[in-house]
GROMACS .gro file of C-alpha atoms in nm:
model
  332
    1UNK     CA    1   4.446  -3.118  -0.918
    2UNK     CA    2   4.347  -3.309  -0.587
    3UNK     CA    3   3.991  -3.389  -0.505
    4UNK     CA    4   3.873  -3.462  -0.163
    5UNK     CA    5   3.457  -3.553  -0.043
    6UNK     CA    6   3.321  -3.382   0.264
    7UNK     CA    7   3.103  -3.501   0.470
    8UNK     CA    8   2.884  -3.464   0.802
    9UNK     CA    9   2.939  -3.764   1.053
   10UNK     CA   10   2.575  -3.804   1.076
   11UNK     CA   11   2.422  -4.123   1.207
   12UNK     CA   12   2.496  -4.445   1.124
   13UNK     CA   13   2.885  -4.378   1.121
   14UNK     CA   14   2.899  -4.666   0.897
   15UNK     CA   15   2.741  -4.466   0.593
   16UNK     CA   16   3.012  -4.210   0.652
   17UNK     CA   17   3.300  -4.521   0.581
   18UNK     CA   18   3.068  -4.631   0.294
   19UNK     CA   19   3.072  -4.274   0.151
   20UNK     CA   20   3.461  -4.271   0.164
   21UNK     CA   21   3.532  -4.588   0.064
   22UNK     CA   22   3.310  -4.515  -0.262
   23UNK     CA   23   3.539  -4.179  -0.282
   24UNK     CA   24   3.844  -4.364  -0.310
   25UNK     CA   25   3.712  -4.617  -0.561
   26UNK     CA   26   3.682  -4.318  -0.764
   27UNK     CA   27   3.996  -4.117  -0.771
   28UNK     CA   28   3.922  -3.901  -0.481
   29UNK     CA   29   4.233  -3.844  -0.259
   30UNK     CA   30   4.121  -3.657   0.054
   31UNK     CA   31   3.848  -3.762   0.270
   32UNK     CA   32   3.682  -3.459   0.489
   33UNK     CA   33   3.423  -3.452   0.776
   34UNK     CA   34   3.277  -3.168   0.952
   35UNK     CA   35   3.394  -3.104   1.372
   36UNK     CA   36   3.069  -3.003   1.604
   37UNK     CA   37   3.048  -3.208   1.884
   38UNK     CA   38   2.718  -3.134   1.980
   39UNK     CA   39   2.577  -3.140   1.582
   40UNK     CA   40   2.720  -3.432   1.451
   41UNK     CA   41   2.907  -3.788   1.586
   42UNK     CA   42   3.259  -3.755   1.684
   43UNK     CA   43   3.464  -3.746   1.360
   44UNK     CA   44   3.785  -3.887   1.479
   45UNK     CA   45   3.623  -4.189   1.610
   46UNK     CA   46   3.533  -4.252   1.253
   47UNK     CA   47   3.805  -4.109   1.106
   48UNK     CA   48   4.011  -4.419   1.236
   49UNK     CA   49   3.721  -4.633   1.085
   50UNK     CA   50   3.734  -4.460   0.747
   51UNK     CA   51   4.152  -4.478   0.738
   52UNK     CA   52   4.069  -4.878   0.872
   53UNK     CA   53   3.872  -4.930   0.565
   54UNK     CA   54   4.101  -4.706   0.334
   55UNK     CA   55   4.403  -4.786   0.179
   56UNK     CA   56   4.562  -4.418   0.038
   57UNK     CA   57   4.270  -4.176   0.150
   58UNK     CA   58   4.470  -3.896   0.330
   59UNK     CA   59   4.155  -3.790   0.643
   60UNK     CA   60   4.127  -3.496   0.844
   61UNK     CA   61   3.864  -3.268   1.011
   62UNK     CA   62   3.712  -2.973   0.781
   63UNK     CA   63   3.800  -2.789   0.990
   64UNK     CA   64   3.842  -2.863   1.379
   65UNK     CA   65   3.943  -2.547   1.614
   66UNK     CA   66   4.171  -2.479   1.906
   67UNK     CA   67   3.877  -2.466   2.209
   68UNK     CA   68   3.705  -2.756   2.169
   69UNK     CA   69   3.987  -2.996   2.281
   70UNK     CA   70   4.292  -2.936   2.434
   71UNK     CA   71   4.567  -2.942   2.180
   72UNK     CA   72   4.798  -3.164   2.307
   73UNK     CA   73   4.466  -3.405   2.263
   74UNK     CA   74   4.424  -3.288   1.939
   75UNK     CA   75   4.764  -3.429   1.836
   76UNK     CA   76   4.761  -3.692   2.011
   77UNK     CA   77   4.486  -3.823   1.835
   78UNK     CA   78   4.652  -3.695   1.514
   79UNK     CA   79   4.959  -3.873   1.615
   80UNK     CA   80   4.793  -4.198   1.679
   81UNK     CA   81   4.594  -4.233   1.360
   82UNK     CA   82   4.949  -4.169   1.179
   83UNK     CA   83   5.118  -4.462   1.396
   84UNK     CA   84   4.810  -4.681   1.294
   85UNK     CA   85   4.752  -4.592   0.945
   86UNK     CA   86   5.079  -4.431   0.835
   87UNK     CA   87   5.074  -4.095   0.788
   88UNK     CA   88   4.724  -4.056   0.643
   89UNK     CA   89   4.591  -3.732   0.819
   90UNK     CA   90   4.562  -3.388   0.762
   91UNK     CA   91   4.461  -3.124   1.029
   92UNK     CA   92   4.226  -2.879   0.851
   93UNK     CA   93   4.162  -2.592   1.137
   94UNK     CA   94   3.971  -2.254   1.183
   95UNK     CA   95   3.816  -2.047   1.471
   96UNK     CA   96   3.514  -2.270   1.501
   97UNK     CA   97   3.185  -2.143   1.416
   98UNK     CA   98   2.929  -2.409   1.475
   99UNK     CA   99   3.110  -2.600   1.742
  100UNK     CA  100   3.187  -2.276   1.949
  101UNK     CA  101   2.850  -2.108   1.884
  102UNK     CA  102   2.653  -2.407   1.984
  103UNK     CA  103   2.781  -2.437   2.301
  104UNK     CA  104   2.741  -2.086   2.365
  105UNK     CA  105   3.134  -1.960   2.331
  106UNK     CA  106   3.224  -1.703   2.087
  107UNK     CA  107   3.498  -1.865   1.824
  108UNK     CA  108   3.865  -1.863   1.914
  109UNK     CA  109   4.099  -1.558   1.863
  110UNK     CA  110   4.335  -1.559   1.551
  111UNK     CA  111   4.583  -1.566   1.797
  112UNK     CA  112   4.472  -1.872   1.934
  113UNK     CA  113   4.481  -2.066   1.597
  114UNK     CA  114   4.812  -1.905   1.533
  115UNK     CA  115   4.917  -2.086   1.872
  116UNK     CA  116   4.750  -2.433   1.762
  117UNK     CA  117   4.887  -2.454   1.452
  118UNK     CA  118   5.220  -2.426   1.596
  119UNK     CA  119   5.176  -2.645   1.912
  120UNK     CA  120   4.940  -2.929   1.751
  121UNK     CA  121   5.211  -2.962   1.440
  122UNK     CA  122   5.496  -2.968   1.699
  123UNK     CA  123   5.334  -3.234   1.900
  124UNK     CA  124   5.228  -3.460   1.578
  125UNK     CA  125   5.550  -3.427   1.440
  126UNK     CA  126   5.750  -3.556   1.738
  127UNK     CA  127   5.885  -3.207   1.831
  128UNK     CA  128   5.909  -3.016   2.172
  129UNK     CA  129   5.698  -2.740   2.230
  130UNK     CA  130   5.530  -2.441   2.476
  131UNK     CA  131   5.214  -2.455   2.625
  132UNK     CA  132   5.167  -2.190   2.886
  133UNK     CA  133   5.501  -2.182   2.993
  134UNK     CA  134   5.566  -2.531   3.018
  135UNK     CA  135   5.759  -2.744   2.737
  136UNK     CA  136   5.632  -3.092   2.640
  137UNK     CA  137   5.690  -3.298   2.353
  138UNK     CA  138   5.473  -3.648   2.295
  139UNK     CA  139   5.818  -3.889   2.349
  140UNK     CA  140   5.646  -4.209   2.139
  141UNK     CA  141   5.584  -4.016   1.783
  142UNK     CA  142   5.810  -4.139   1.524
  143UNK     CA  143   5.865  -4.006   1.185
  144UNK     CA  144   5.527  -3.829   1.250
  145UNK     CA  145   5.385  -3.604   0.997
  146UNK     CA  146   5.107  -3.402   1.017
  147UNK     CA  147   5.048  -3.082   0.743
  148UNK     CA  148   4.797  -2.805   0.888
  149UNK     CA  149   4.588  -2.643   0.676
  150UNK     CA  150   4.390  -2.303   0.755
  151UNK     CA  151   4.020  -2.202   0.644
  152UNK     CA  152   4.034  -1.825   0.608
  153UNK     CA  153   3.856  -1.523   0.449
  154UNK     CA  154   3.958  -1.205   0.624
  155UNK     CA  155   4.240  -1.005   0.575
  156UNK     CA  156   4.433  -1.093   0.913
  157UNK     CA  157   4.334  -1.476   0.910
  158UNK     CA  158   4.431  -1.500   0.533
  159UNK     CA  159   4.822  -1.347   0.635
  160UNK     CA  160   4.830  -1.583   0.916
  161UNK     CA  161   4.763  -1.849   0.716
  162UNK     CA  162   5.039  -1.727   0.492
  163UNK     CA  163   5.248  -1.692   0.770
  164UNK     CA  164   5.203  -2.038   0.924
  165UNK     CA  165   5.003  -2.317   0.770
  166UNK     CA  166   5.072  -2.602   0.558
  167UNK     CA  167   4.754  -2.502   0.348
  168UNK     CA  168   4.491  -2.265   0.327
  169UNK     CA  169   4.094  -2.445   0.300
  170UNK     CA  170   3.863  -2.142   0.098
  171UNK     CA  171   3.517  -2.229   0.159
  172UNK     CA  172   3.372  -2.110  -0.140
  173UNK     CA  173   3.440  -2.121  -0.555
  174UNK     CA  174   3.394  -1.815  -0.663
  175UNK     CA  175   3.697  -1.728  -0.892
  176UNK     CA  176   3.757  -1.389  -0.856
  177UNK     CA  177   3.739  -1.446  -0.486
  178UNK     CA  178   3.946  -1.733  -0.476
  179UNK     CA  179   4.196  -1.544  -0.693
  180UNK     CA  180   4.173  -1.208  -0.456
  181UNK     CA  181   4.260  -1.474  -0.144
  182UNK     CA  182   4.516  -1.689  -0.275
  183UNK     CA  183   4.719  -1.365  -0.396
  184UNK     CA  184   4.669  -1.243  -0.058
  185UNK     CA  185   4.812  -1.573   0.105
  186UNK     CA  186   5.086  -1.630  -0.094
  187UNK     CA  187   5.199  -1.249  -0.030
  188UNK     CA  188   5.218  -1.293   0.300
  189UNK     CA  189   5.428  -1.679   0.245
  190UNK     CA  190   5.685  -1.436   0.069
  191UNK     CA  191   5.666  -1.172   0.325
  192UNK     CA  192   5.756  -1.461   0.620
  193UNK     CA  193   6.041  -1.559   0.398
  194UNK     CA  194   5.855  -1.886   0.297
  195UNK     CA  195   5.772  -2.023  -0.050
  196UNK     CA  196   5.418  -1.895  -0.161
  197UNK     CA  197   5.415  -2.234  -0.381
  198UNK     CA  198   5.484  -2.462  -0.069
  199UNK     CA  199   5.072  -2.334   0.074
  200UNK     CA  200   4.851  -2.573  -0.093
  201UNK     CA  201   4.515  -2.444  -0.228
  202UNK     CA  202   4.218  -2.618  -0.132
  203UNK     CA  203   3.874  -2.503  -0.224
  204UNK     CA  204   3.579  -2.631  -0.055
  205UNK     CA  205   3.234  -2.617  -0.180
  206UNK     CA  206   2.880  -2.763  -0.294
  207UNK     CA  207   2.891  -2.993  -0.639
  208UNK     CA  208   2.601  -3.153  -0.771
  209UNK     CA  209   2.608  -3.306  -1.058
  210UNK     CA  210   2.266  -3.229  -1.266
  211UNK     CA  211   2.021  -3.113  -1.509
  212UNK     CA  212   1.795  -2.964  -1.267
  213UNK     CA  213   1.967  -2.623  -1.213
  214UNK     CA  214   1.668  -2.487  -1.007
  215UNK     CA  215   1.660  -2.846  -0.797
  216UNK     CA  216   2.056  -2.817  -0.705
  217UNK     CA  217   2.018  -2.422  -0.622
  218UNK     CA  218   1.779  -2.553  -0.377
  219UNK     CA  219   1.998  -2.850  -0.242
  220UNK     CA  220   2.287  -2.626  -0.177
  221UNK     CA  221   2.140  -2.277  -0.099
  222UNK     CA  222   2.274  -2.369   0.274
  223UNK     CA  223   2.596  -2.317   0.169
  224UNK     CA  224   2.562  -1.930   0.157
  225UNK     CA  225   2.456  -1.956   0.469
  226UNK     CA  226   2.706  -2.112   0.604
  227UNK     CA  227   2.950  -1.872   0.445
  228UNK     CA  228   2.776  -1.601   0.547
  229UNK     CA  229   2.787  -1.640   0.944
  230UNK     CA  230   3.184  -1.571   0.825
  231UNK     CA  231   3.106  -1.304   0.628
  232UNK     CA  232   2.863  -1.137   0.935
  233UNK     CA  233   3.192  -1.155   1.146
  234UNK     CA  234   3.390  -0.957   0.867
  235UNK     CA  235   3.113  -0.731   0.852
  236UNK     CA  236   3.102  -0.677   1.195
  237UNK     CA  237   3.478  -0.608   1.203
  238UNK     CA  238   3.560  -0.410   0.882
  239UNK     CA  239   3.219  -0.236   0.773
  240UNK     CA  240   3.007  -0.310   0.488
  241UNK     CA  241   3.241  -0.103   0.248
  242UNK     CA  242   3.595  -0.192   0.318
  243UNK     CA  243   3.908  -0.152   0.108
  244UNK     CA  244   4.069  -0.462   0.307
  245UNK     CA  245   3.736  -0.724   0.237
  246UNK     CA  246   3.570  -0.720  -0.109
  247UNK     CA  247   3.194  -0.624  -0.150
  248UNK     CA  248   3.165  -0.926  -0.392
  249UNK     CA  249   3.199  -1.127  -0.069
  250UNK     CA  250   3.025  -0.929   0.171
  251UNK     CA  251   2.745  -0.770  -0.011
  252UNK     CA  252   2.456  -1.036  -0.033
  253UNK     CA  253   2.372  -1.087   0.349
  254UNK     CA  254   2.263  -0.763   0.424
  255UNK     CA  255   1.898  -0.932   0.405
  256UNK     CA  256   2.033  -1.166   0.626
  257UNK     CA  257   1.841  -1.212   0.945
  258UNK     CA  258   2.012  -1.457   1.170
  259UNK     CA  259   2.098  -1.809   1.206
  260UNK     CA  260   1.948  -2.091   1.396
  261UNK     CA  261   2.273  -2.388   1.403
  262UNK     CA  262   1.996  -2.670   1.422
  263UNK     CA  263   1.982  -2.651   1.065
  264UNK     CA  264   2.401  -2.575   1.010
  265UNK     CA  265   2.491  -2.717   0.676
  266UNK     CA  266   2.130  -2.874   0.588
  267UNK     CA  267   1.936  -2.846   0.249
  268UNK     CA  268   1.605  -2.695   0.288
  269UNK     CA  269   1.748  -2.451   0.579
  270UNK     CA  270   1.525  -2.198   0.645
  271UNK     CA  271   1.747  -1.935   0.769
  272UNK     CA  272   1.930  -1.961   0.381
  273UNK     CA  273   1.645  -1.758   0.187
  274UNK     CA  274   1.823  -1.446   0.204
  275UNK     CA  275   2.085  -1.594  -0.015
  276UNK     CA  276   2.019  -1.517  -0.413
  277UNK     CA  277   2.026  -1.790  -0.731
  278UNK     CA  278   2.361  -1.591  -0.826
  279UNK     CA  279   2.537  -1.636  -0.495
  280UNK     CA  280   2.461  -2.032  -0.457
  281UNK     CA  281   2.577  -2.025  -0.901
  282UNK     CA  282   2.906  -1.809  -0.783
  283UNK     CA  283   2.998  -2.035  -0.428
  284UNK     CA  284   2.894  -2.366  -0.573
  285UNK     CA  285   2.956  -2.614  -0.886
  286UNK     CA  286   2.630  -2.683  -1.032
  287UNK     CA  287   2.508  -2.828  -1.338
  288UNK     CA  288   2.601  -3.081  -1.587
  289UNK     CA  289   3.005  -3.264  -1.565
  290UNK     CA  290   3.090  -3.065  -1.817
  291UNK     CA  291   3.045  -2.705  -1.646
  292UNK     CA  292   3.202  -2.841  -1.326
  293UNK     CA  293   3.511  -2.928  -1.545
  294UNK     CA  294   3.521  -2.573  -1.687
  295UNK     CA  295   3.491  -2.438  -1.392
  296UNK     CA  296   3.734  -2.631  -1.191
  297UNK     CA  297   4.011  -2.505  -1.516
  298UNK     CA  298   3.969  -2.205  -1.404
  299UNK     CA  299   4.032  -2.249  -1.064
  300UNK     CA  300   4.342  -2.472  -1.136
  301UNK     CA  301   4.516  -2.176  -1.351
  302UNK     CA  302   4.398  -1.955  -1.022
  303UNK     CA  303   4.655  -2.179  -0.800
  304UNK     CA  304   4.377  -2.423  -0.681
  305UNK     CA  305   4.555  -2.766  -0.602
  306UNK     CA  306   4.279  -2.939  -0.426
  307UNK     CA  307   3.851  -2.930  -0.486
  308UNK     CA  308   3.663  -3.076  -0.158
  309UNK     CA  309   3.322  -3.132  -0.257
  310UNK     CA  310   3.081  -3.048   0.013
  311UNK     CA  311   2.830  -3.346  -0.014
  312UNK     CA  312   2.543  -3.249   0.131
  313UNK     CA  313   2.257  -3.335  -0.046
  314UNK     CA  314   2.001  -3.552  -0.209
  315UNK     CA  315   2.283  -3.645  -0.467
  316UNK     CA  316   2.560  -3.816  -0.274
  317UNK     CA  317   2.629  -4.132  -0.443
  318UNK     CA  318   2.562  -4.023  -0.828
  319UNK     CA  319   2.755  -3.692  -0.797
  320UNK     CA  320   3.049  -3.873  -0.644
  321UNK     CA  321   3.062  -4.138  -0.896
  322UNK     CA  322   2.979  -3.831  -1.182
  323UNK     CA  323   3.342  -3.688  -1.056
  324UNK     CA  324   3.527  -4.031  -1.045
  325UNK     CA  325   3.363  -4.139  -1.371
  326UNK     CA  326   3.425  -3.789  -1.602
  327UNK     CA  327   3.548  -3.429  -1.355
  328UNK     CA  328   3.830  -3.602  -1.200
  329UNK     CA  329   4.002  -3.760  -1.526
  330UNK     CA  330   3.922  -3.459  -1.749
  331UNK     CA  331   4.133  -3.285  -1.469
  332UNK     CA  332   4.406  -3.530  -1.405
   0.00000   0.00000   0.00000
């Protein structure tokens, strides 16, 4: 199993480097950041920072989306980082909640991401392409490579990412979710003709390493949150009883009462109190090393290749060095 850190590109920029640099000291391979213009710094600005100050941390957004630049930009950037740093990126993409939302747009169609997977892969990669009718192709990439990985939870975004992607990102590490979701994306890899066991498996959530069970509910109740402006859209779509979405995902916001993206992805959000002890214990790795190891088995024998810790809390630096001192060897 892979491990990855993710982070927010908060002010100064240079604590986000410091962050990853620590990572990769200790075993981590993959080094995430959050995408929302307007919330947080520009990540690929420090992305090329991080991969300067790296020497085998693969880097990529968590997850960027189709609207916010054009995607021939989007590869470009991708393509240059590669030329620079060989090869070190990874294009984690979705619809875009937070950047979209913030700025007042509604997120991206599915068929939209199906469209940027394709043309921003192309592009990387050194291959022609169509946008709108016109083809292009970026004519200095060399030996580019550049594997695209979706963030899903319906049932039509899961196929897609089936379908198309490199990799599927699950925000959450719940197991009998993440087993229910990884069946459903590898199904739909056979369907396309493709090998189900060529789709990496990342899961993406909260760890902090602990004692305090009450204190690290508290530091990562945002997560639900999070997940559940997702979950709201599925709703929305499907119903709150649906034989296509599983009430074990949708069930707990229906005391939710809206969401106010100045606090996106913050401990101590106040729109978050709808979300219950079990849900943040079921979404999130809490606890002492030794439960996030047990839990972390279990998502290995689920398919899981990669865990992307979401650190966003008051326990950056000791949880990190927790999973590079005991999780990540225990799960080598």
């Amino acid at each position: 199993m892979d491990f990855g850190v993710v982070l927010q590109t908060d002010p100064p920029g240079s604590a986000v480097v410091g962050l990853m640099r620590r990572a990769e000291r200790q075993g981590f391979r993959y080094g995430w950041t959050f995408d929302s213009s307007v919330l947080w710094q520009e990540p690929f600005v420090i992305h090329g920072r991080i991969l300067e100050h790296t020497d085998r941390l693969i880097v990529g957004p968590m997850v960027t989306n189709p609207a916010t630049r054009a995607l021939e930009v989007t590869a470009s950037t991708f393509a240059t980082l590669n030329e620079m740093y060989g090869n070190r990126t990874v294009c984690g993409i979705g619809r875009g909640d937070s950047a979209q939302r913030v700025a007042g747009r509604r997120p991206t169609t599915l068929a939209q991401v199906g469209e940027a997977i394709r043309v921003i892969r192309d592009l990387a990669e050194g291959r022609e392409t169509e946008i709108g009718g016109r083809t292009l192709r970026i004519p200095w990439v060399r030996d580019g490579r550049l594997p695209v990985w979706m963030a899903a939870y319906g049932p039509k975004a899961l196929a897609m990412t089936g379908e198309l992607a490199d990799g599927f990102i699950l925000q959450l590490a719940d197991p009998f979710l993440t087993e229910w979701m990884v069946k459903a994306v590898r199904k739909a890899a056979a369907d396309a003709g493709r090998d189900p066991d060529a789709v990496t498996v990342c899961v993406a959530a909260p760890a902090y390493v602990g004692e305090d069970l009450a204190h690290a509910r508290e530091q990562c109740r945002w997560f639900g949150g999070m997940v559940g402006n997702h979950v709201a859209d599925l709703v929305s779509r499907y119903g709150e009883h649906s034989d296509v979405v599983p009430e074990a995902l949708t069930s707990y916001i229906k005391a939710r009462q809206g969401y106010d993206y100045a606090h996106h992805g913050r401990a101590g959000n106040p729109d978050t109190a709808f979300v219950p002890d079990e849900i943040v214990d079921r979404f999130c790795l809490l606890g002492p090393a030794e439960e996030h190891i047990r839990k972390l088995r279990a998502l290995r024998d689920l398919g899981v290749d990669q865990f992307a810790l979401y650190a966003m809390h008051d326990a950056k630096e000791s949880t990190i060095d927790a999973y590079g001192d005991v999780v990540i060897p225990a799960l080598a």
